[in-house]
Amino acid sequence: MRVLLLTRYGRLGASSRLRAYQYLPYLQSHGFYVTQAPLLGDYYQEDLNTGHPRRWGRITAAYILRLSWLARSLAFDLVWIEYELFPWFPAFAEQLLASARIPFLVDYDDAVYHRYDLHSNALVRALLGKKIDVVMRRARTVTVGNEYLAERARAVGARCVEYLPTVVDLDRYPPPPRRHGSSVFTVGWIGSPSTVKYLSLIAPALASFCRDCNARLVVVGARDASLEGVPMEFRPWSEATEVRDILDFDVGIMPLPDDPWERGKSGYKLIQYMACSRPVIASPVGVNRQIVDDGLNGFVATTLEDWRSALDTLRRAPELGTQLGIAGRQKVETMYNTRVIAPRLASILERAANHGVAL
């Protein structure tokens, strides 16, 4: 089966790596011939991470190259698209694929439609507010990372909606050795420069906890964050070191506001923490409610008092943190790993290429 994979990013882009690239070895070993054609190469993520200005010449060339790939799409059994074909342009290309009866599947792990329908510019809302709805409706299949995205797809008339959580490759997350207690309690967060802002939501709780309990915050994947009174260590993200960094955490956190964009997030960092047998604390927003079983593999926290209480509990009772971490790891082994999801993805791709009929 010949598949044209049109991702948004190269392998450095988390969404592209986790929603597509990490499955390619499995797919290729099961009869899929996948041609990869990312829109934006790794240079784009490197520029974002370092604060380098965007290279508009390279981005323009990338759009032209994508046009050439579309011209070749008839040679494939299925076109597999991440989000959309041309960001910030109407859905003409997707409509052309549908009119030409070229089957395509489109994947979402973020509520990218809110970039358009909630944009501050009225012209963007008018021209592009319904764009992703059109893409979802014209696709043979829509795969989504959570129920919030699935609800949107179904509401706009998508013909087939499939839930695929964003998961880890357990080959990269072997069962960790038991963590020995340290005099300094480490609260950990992993993410990107664009999401580190969420830590400010709980800054007062973190500051008081670190002051009173000899604790620190380790931030992986961002260069700075303004959190007064919080002792912090910043570490660059790399695929080679992310697991080792998480193993330094005593607890992994994921604060979020309960806003439309955040309700569409995939909760991947929680799954990473749990794969490393670390207890988690998370805001009960979107898919986080589904991932975190409060009191079983971690805690949900809404108020600053909730956050401080959860941190205090884990600091006072390290054996409880161990138990929660073990339960989290078991949930990942059962539900949130590529060994479980890869066969489902392969089946979904086959059905999408075969007119959506059951095989």
PDB file of N, CA and C in Angstrom, residues 254-332:
ATOM      1  N   MET A 254       1.483  19.228  34.811  1.00  0.00           N
ATOM      2  CA  MET A 254       0.901  19.771  33.584  1.00  0.00           C
ATOM      3  C   MET A 254      -0.226  20.737  33.933  1.00  0.00           C
ATOM      4  N   PRO A 255       0.100  21.968  34.292  1.00  0.00           N
ATOM      5  CA  PRO A 255      -0.959  22.960  34.509  1.00  0.00           C
ATOM      6  C   PRO A 255      -1.479  23.507  33.179  1.00  0.00           C
ATOM      7  N   LEU A 256      -2.787  23.740  33.111  1.00  0.00           N
ATOM      8  CA  LEU A 256      -3.419  24.293  31.912  1.00  0.00           C
ATOM      9  C   LEU A 256      -4.598  25.173  32.311  1.00  0.00           C
ATOM     10  N   PRO A 257      -4.877  26.225  31.552  1.00  0.00           N
ATOM     11  CA  PRO A 257      -6.140  26.938  31.730  1.00  0.00           C
ATOM     12  C   PRO A 257      -7.264  26.177  31.033  1.00  0.00           C
ATOM     13  N   ASP A 258      -8.475  26.344  31.498  1.00  0.00           N
ATOM     14  CA  ASP A 258      -9.612  25.661  30.875  1.00  0.00           C
ATOM     15  C   ASP A 258     -10.169  26.545  29.760  1.00  0.00           C
ATOM     16  N   ASP A 259      -9.411  26.610  28.653  1.00  0.00           N
ATOM     17  CA  ASP A 259      -9.754  27.427  27.499  1.00  0.00           C
ATOM     18  C   ASP A 259      -9.855  26.550  26.255  1.00  0.00           C
ATOM     19  N   PRO A 260     -10.478  27.069  25.177  1.00  0.00           N
ATOM     20  CA  PRO A 260     -10.719  26.219  24.004  1.00  0.00           C
ATOM     21  C   PRO A 260      -9.470  25.557  23.435  1.00  0.00           C
ATOM     22  N   TRP A 261      -8.386  26.297  23.248  1.00  0.00           N
ATOM     23  CA  TRP A 261      -7.191  25.692  22.660  1.00  0.00           C
ATOM     24  C   TRP A 261      -6.665  24.568  23.540  1.00  0.00           C
ATOM     25  N   GLU A 262      -6.622  24.806  24.845  1.00  0.00           N
ATOM     26  CA  GLU A 262      -6.054  23.836  25.774  1.00  0.00           C
ATOM     27  C   GLU A 262      -6.924  22.589  25.899  1.00  0.00           C
ATOM     28  N   ARG A 263      -8.223  22.719  25.687  1.00  0.00           N
ATOM     29  CA  ARG A 263      -9.089  21.536  25.736  1.00  0.00           C
ATOM     30  C   ARG A 263      -8.783  20.563  24.613  1.00  0.00           C
ATOM     31  N   GLY A 264      -8.106  21.038  23.584  1.00  0.00           N
ATOM     32  CA  GLY A 264      -7.758  20.172  22.460  1.00  0.00           C
ATOM     33  C   GLY A 264      -6.398  19.530  22.561  1.00  0.00           C
ATOM     34  N   LYS A 265      -5.683  19.722  23.655  1.00  0.00           N
ATOM     35  CA  LYS A 265      -4.338  19.162  23.788  1.00  0.00           C
ATOM     36  C   LYS A 265      -4.392  17.659  24.066  1.00  0.00           C
ATOM     37  N   SER A 266      -3.259  17.003  23.796  1.00  0.00           N
ATOM     38  CA  SER A 266      -3.251  15.536  23.835  1.00  0.00           C
ATOM     39  C   SER A 266      -2.787  14.951  25.157  1.00  0.00           C
ATOM     40  N   GLY A 267      -2.232  15.762  26.061  1.00  0.00           N
ATOM     41  CA  GLY A 267      -1.781  15.234  27.351  1.00  0.00           C
ATOM     42  C   GLY A 267      -0.537  14.378  27.268  1.00  0.00           C
ATOM     43  N   TYR A 268       0.251  14.565  26.211  1.00  0.00           N
ATOM     44  CA  TYR A 268       1.386  13.661  25.981  1.00  0.00           C
ATOM     45  C   TYR A 268       2.410  13.707  27.110  1.00  0.00           C
ATOM     46  N   LYS A 269       2.669  14.878  27.670  1.00  0.00           N
ATOM     47  CA  LYS A 269       3.690  14.934  28.719  1.00  0.00           C
ATOM     48  C   LYS A 269       3.281  14.098  29.925  1.00  0.00           C
ATOM     49  N   LEU A 270       1.983  14.018  30.208  1.00  0.00           N
ATOM     50  CA  LEU A 270       1.530  13.161  31.301  1.00  0.00           C
ATOM     51  C   LEU A 270       1.865  11.699  31.014  1.00  0.00           C
ATOM     52  N   ILE A 271       1.667  11.294  29.783  1.00  0.00           N
ATOM     53  CA  ILE A 271       1.962   9.908  29.403  1.00  0.00           C
ATOM     54  C   ILE A 271       3.469   9.642  29.496  1.00  0.00           C
ATOM     55  N   GLN A 272       4.279  10.633  29.137  1.00  0.00           N
ATOM     56  CA  GLN A 272       5.725  10.478  29.301  1.00  0.00           C
ATOM     57  C   GLN A 272       6.104  10.304  30.768  1.00  0.00           C
ATOM     58  N   TYR A 273       5.557  11.155  31.636  1.00  0.00           N
ATOM     59  CA  TYR A 273       5.859  11.025  33.061  1.00  0.00           C
ATOM     60  C   TYR A 273       5.465   9.634  33.569  1.00  0.00           C
ATOM     61  N   MET A 274       4.276   9.211  33.189  1.00  0.00           N
ATOM     62  CA  MET A 274       3.764   7.925  33.668  1.00  0.00           C
ATOM     63  C   MET A 274       4.586   6.766  33.114  1.00  0.00           C
ATOM     64  N   ALA A 275       5.045   6.889  31.865  1.00  0.00           N
ATOM     65  CA  ALA A 275       5.886   5.837  31.296  1.00  0.00           C
ATOM     66  C   ALA A 275       7.184   5.694  32.075  1.00  0.00           C
ATOM     67  N   CYS A 276       7.614   6.787  32.690  1.00  0.00           N
ATOM     68  CA  CYS A 276       8.820   6.766  33.526  1.00  0.00           C
ATOM     69  C   CYS A 276       8.498   6.446  34.982  1.00  0.00           C
ATOM     70  N   SER A 277       7.283   5.988  35.249  1.00  0.00           N
ATOM     71  CA  SER A 277       6.840   5.633  36.607  1.00  0.00           C
ATOM     72  C   SER A 277       6.909   6.812  37.564  1.00  0.00           C
ATOM     73  N   ARG A 278       6.550   7.981  37.079  1.00  0.00           N
ATOM     74  CA  ARG A 278       6.510   9.160  37.932  1.00  0.00           C
ATOM     75  C   ARG A 278       5.061   9.556  38.198  1.00  0.00           C
ATOM     76  N   PRO A 279       4.718   9.917  39.426  1.00  0.00           N
ATOM     77  CA  PRO A 279       3.382  10.425  39.695  1.00  0.00           C
ATOM     78  C   PRO A 279       3.186  11.761  38.986  1.00  0.00           C
ATOM     79  N   VAL A 280       1.944  12.107  38.738  1.00  0.00           N
ATOM     80  CA  VAL A 280       1.655  13.327  37.983  1.00  0.00           C
ATOM     81  C   VAL A 280       0.660  14.189  38.750  1.00  0.00           C
ATOM     82  N   ILE A 281       0.722  15.479  38.460  1.00  0.00           N
ATOM     83  CA  ILE A 281      -0.301  16.431  38.911  1.00  0.00           C
ATOM     84  C   ILE A 281      -0.699  17.227  37.681  1.00  0.00           C
ATOM     85  N   ALA A 282      -1.996  17.341  37.432  1.00  0.00           N
ATOM     86  CA  ALA A 282      -2.454  17.994  36.203  1.00  0.00           C
ATOM     87  C   ALA A 282      -3.744  18.761  36.445  1.00  0.00           C
ATOM     88  N   SER A 283      -3.932  19.796  35.654  1.00  0.00           N
ATOM     89  CA  SER A 283      -5.217  20.485  35.629  1.00  0.00           C
ATOM     90  C   SER A 283      -6.243  19.575  34.964  1.00  0.00           C
ATOM     91  N   PRO A 284      -7.461  19.515  35.490  1.00  0.00           N
ATOM     92  CA  PRO A 284      -8.482  18.640  34.895  1.00  0.00           C
ATOM     93  C   PRO A 284      -9.115  19.279  33.660  1.00  0.00           C
ATOM     94  N   VAL A 285      -8.305  19.430  32.615  1.00  0.00           N
ATOM     95  CA  VAL A 285      -8.724  20.101  31.385  1.00  0.00           C
ATOM     96  C   VAL A 285      -8.612  19.112  30.229  1.00  0.00           C
ATOM     97  N   GLY A 286      -9.682  18.997  29.445  1.00  0.00           N
ATOM     98  CA  GLY A 286      -9.640  18.163  28.255  1.00  0.00           C
ATOM     99  C   GLY A 286      -9.298  16.718  28.569  1.00  0.00           C
ATOM    100  N   VAL A 287      -8.368  16.151  27.785  1.00  0.00           N
ATOM    101  CA  VAL A 287      -8.039  14.733  27.892  1.00  0.00           C
ATOM    102  C   VAL A 287      -7.298  14.408  29.186  1.00  0.00           C
ATOM    103  N   ASN A 288      -6.807  15.412  29.903  1.00  0.00           N
ATOM    104  CA  ASN A 288      -6.142  15.151  31.180  1.00  0.00           C
ATOM    105  C   ASN A 288      -7.039  14.372  32.131  1.00  0.00           C
ATOM    106  N   ARG A 289      -8.347  14.648  32.079  1.00  0.00           N
ATOM    107  CA  ARG A 289      -9.297  13.937  32.955  1.00  0.00           C
ATOM    108  C   ARG A 289      -9.332  12.452  32.647  1.00  0.00           C
ATOM    109  N   GLN A 290      -9.070  12.123  31.395  1.00  0.00           N
ATOM    110  CA  GLN A 290      -9.097  10.726  30.967  1.00  0.00           C
ATOM    111  C   GLN A 290      -7.793  10.015  31.319  1.00  0.00           C
ATOM    112  N   ILE A 291      -6.695  10.741  31.276  1.00  0.00           N
ATOM    113  CA  ILE A 291      -5.387  10.137  31.526  1.00  0.00           C
ATOM    114  C   ILE A 291      -5.122   9.958  33.013  1.00  0.00           C
ATOM    115  N   VAL A 292      -5.458  10.984  33.809  1.00  0.00           N
ATOM    116  CA  VAL A 292      -5.139  10.962  35.236  1.00  0.00           C
ATOM    117  C   VAL A 292      -6.316  10.397  36.022  1.00  0.00           C
ATOM    118  N   ASP A 293      -6.073   9.310  36.724  1.00  0.00           N
ATOM    119  CA  ASP A 293      -7.050   8.738  37.655  1.00  0.00           C
ATOM    120  C   ASP A 293      -6.703   9.291  39.037  1.00  0.00           C
ATOM    121  N   ASP A 294      -7.481  10.269  39.473  1.00  0.00           N
ATOM    122  CA  ASP A 294      -7.137  11.017  40.678  1.00  0.00           C
ATOM    123  C   ASP A 294      -6.978  10.087  41.880  1.00  0.00           C
ATOM    124  N   GLY A 295      -5.794  10.165  42.498  1.00  0.00           N
ATOM    125  CA  GLY A 295      -5.502   9.332  43.655  1.00  0.00           C
ATOM    126  C   GLY A 295      -4.982   7.955  43.325  1.00  0.00           C
ATOM    127  N   LEU A 296      -4.992   7.586  42.032  1.00  0.00           N
ATOM    128  CA  LEU A 296      -4.523   6.258  41.622  1.00  0.00           C
ATOM    129  C   LEU A 296      -3.177   6.303  40.912  1.00  0.00           C
ATOM    130  N   ASN A 297      -3.034   7.241  39.968  1.00  0.00           N
ATOM    131  CA  ASN A 297      -1.734   7.401  39.313  1.00  0.00           C
ATOM    132  C   ASN A 297      -1.218   8.828  39.407  1.00  0.00           C
ATOM    133  N   GLY A 298      -1.946   9.659  40.121  1.00  0.00           N
ATOM    134  CA  GLY A 298      -1.558  11.051  40.284  1.00  0.00           C
ATOM    135  C   GLY A 298      -2.701  11.837  40.882  1.00  0.00           C
ATOM    136  N   PHE A 299      -2.651  13.147  40.716  1.00  0.00           N
ATOM    137  CA  PHE A 299      -3.690  14.019  41.267  1.00  0.00           C
ATOM    138  C   PHE A 299      -4.102  15.039  40.214  1.00  0.00           C
ATOM    139  N   VAL A 300      -5.389  15.403  40.237  1.00  0.00           N
ATOM    140  CA  VAL A 300      -5.838  16.564  39.481  1.00  0.00           C
ATOM    141  C   VAL A 300      -5.925  17.732  40.452  1.00  0.00           C
ATOM    142  N   ALA A 301      -5.614  18.928  39.948  1.00  0.00           N
ATOM    143  CA  ALA A 301      -5.569  20.109  40.804  1.00  0.00           C
ATOM    144  C   ALA A 301      -6.143  21.291  40.045  1.00  0.00           C
ATOM    145  N   THR A 302      -7.094  21.968  40.670  1.00  0.00           N
ATOM    146  CA  THR A 302      -7.735  23.120  40.039  1.00  0.00           C
ATOM    147  C   THR A 302      -7.249  24.430  40.637  1.00  0.00           C
ATOM    148  N   THR A 303      -7.295  24.541  41.950  1.00  0.00           N
ATOM    149  CA  THR A 303      -6.903  25.776  42.618  1.00  0.00           C
ATOM    150  C   THR A 303      -5.435  25.720  43.038  1.00  0.00           C
ATOM    151  N   LEU A 304      -4.902  26.880  43.414  1.00  0.00           N
ATOM    152  CA  LEU A 304      -3.532  26.910  43.933  1.00  0.00           C
ATOM    153  C   LEU A 304      -3.411  26.062  45.185  1.00  0.00           C
ATOM    154  N   GLU A 305      -4.472  26.045  45.986  1.00  0.00           N
ATOM    155  CA  GLU A 305      -4.471  25.221  47.198  1.00  0.00           C
ATOM    156  C   GLU A 305      -4.409  23.743  46.834  1.00  0.00           C
ATOM    157  N   ASP A 306      -5.107  23.343  45.760  1.00  0.00           N
ATOM    158  CA  ASP A 306      -5.038  21.953  45.300  1.00  0.00           C
ATOM    159  C   ASP A 306      -3.618  21.583  44.894  1.00  0.00           C
ATOM    160  N   TRP A 307      -2.978  22.470  44.160  1.00  0.00           N
ATOM    161  CA  TRP A 307      -1.615  22.200  43.706  1.00  0.00           C
ATOM    162  C   TRP A 307      -0.661  22.068  44.887  1.00  0.00           C
ATOM    163  N   ARG A 308      -0.768  22.997  45.826  1.00  0.00           N
ATOM    164  CA  ARG A 308       0.131  22.947  46.978  1.00  0.00           C
ATOM    165  C   ARG A 308      -0.119  21.682  47.804  1.00  0.00           C
ATOM    166  N   SER A 309      -1.383  21.315  47.965  1.00  0.00           N
ATOM    167  CA  SER A 309      -1.717  20.125  48.740  1.00  0.00           C
ATOM    168  C   SER A 309      -1.171  18.867  48.086  1.00  0.00           C
ATOM    169  N   ALA A 310      -1.301  18.758  46.761  1.00  0.00           N
ATOM    170  CA  ALA A 310      -0.800  17.574  46.053  1.00  0.00           C
ATOM    171  C   ALA A 310       0.719  17.485  46.154  1.00  0.00           C
ATOM    172  N   LEU A 311       1.397  18.605  45.986  1.00  0.00           N
ATOM    173  CA  LEU A 311       2.853  18.612  46.112  1.00  0.00           C
ATOM    174  C   LEU A 311       3.285  18.223  47.522  1.00  0.00           C
ATOM    175  N   ASP A 312       2.601  18.789  48.525  1.00  0.00           N
ATOM    176  CA  ASP A 312       2.938  18.453  49.913  1.00  0.00           C
ATOM    177  C   ASP A 312       2.756  16.966  50.190  1.00  0.00           C
ATOM    178  N   THR A 313       1.665  16.401  49.668  1.00  0.00           N
ATOM    179  CA  THR A 313       1.381  14.984  49.888  1.00  0.00           C
ATOM    180  C   THR A 313       2.502  14.119  49.335  1.00  0.00           C
ATOM    181  N   LEU A 314       2.943  14.407  48.116  1.00  0.00           N
ATOM    182  CA  LEU A 314       3.994  13.606  47.495  1.00  0.00           C
ATOM    183  C   LEU A 314       5.343  13.828  48.164  1.00  0.00           C
ATOM    184  N   ARG A 315       5.568  15.029  48.670  1.00  0.00           N
ATOM    185  CA  ARG A 315       6.835  15.296  49.373  1.00  0.00           C
ATOM    186  C   ARG A 315       6.897  14.536  50.695  1.00  0.00           C
ATOM    187  N   ARG A 316       5.773  14.480  51.394  1.00  0.00           N
ATOM    188  CA  ARG A 316       5.751  13.824  52.705  1.00  0.00           C
ATOM    189  C   ARG A 316       5.742  12.308  52.601  1.00  0.00           C
ATOM    190  N   ALA A 317       5.187  11.784  51.494  1.00  0.00           N
ATOM    191  CA  ALA A 317       4.983  10.331  51.382  1.00  0.00           C
ATOM    192  C   ALA A 317       5.603   9.809  50.097  1.00  0.00           C
ATOM    193  N   PRO A 318       6.932   9.679  50.047  1.00  0.00           N
ATOM    194  CA  PRO A 318       7.568   9.197  48.815  1.00  0.00           C
ATOM    195  C   PRO A 318       7.095   7.810  48.405  1.00  0.00           C
ATOM    196  N   GLU A 319       6.701   6.979  49.391  1.00  0.00           N
ATOM    197  CA  GLU A 319       6.207   5.642  49.037  1.00  0.00           C
ATOM    198  C   GLU A 319       4.899   5.736  48.262  1.00  0.00           C
ATOM    199  N   LEU A 320       4.075   6.757  48.560  1.00  0.00           N
ATOM    200  CA  LEU A 320       2.853   6.970  47.796  1.00  0.00           C
ATOM    201  C   LEU A 320       3.194   7.360  46.363  1.00  0.00           C
ATOM    202  N   GLY A 321       4.190   8.235  46.205  1.00  0.00           N
ATOM    203  CA  GLY A 321       4.613   8.605  44.860  1.00  0.00           C
ATOM    204  C   GLY A 321       5.060   7.396  44.060  1.00  0.00           C
ATOM    205  N   THR A 322       5.751   6.472  44.717  1.00  0.00           N
ATOM    206  CA  THR A 322       6.178   5.245  44.041  1.00  0.00           C
ATOM    207  C   THR A 322       4.980   4.429  43.591  1.00  0.00           C
ATOM    208  N   GLN A 323       3.980   4.292  44.462  1.00  0.00           N
ATOM    209  CA  GLN A 323       2.778   3.528  44.115  1.00  0.00           C
ATOM    210  C   GLN A 323       2.032   4.169  42.950  1.00  0.00           C
ATOM    211  N   LEU A 324       1.878   5.494  42.997  1.00  0.00           N
ATOM    212  CA  LEU A 324       1.185   6.188  41.911  1.00  0.00           C
ATOM    213  C   LEU A 324       1.950   6.036  40.601  1.00  0.00           C
ATOM    214  N   GLY A 325       3.280   6.114  40.684  1.00  0.00           N
ATOM    215  CA  GLY A 325       4.091   5.962  39.488  1.00  0.00           C
ATOM    216  C   GLY A 325       3.972   4.578  38.866  1.00  0.00           C
ATOM    217  N   ILE A 326       3.926   3.555  39.703  1.00  0.00           N
ATOM    218  CA  ILE A 326       3.760   2.191  39.200  1.00  0.00           C
ATOM    219  C   ILE A 326       2.409   2.047  38.502  1.00  0.00           C
ATOM    220  N   ALA A 327       1.365   2.607  39.103  1.00  0.00           N
ATOM    221  CA  ALA A 327       0.035   2.539  38.492  1.00  0.00           C
ATOM    222  C   ALA A 327       0.002   3.280  37.160  1.00  0.00           C
ATOM    223  N   GLY A 328       0.694   4.422  37.099  1.00  0.00           N
ATOM    224  CA  GLY A 328       0.762   5.162  35.844  1.00  0.00           C
ATOM    225  C   GLY A 328       1.460   4.372  34.761  1.00  0.00           C
ATOM    226  N   ARG A 329       2.564   3.744  35.113  1.00  0.00           N
ATOM    227  CA  ARG A 329       3.293   2.919  34.147  1.00  0.00           C
ATOM    228  C   ARG A 329       2.411   1.781  33.634  1.00  0.00           C
ATOM    229  N   GLN A 330       1.645   1.162  34.514  1.00  0.00           N
ATOM    230  CA  GLN A 330       0.759   0.077  34.101  1.00  0.00           C
ATOM    231  C   GLN A 330      -0.303   0.569  33.121  1.00  0.00           C
ATOM    232  N   LYS A 331      -0.806   1.778  33.346  1.00  0.00           N
ATOM    233  CA  LYS A 331      -1.813   2.315  32.428  1.00  0.00           C
ATOM    234  C   LYS A 331      -1.204   2.581  31.055  1.00  0.00           C
ATOM    235  N   VAL A 332       0.018   3.092  31.031  1.00  0.00           N
ATOM    236  CA  VAL A 332       0.696   3.324  29.758  1.00  0.00           C
ATOM    237  C   VAL A 332       0.923   1.996  29.033  1.00  0.00           C
TER     238      VAL A 332
END
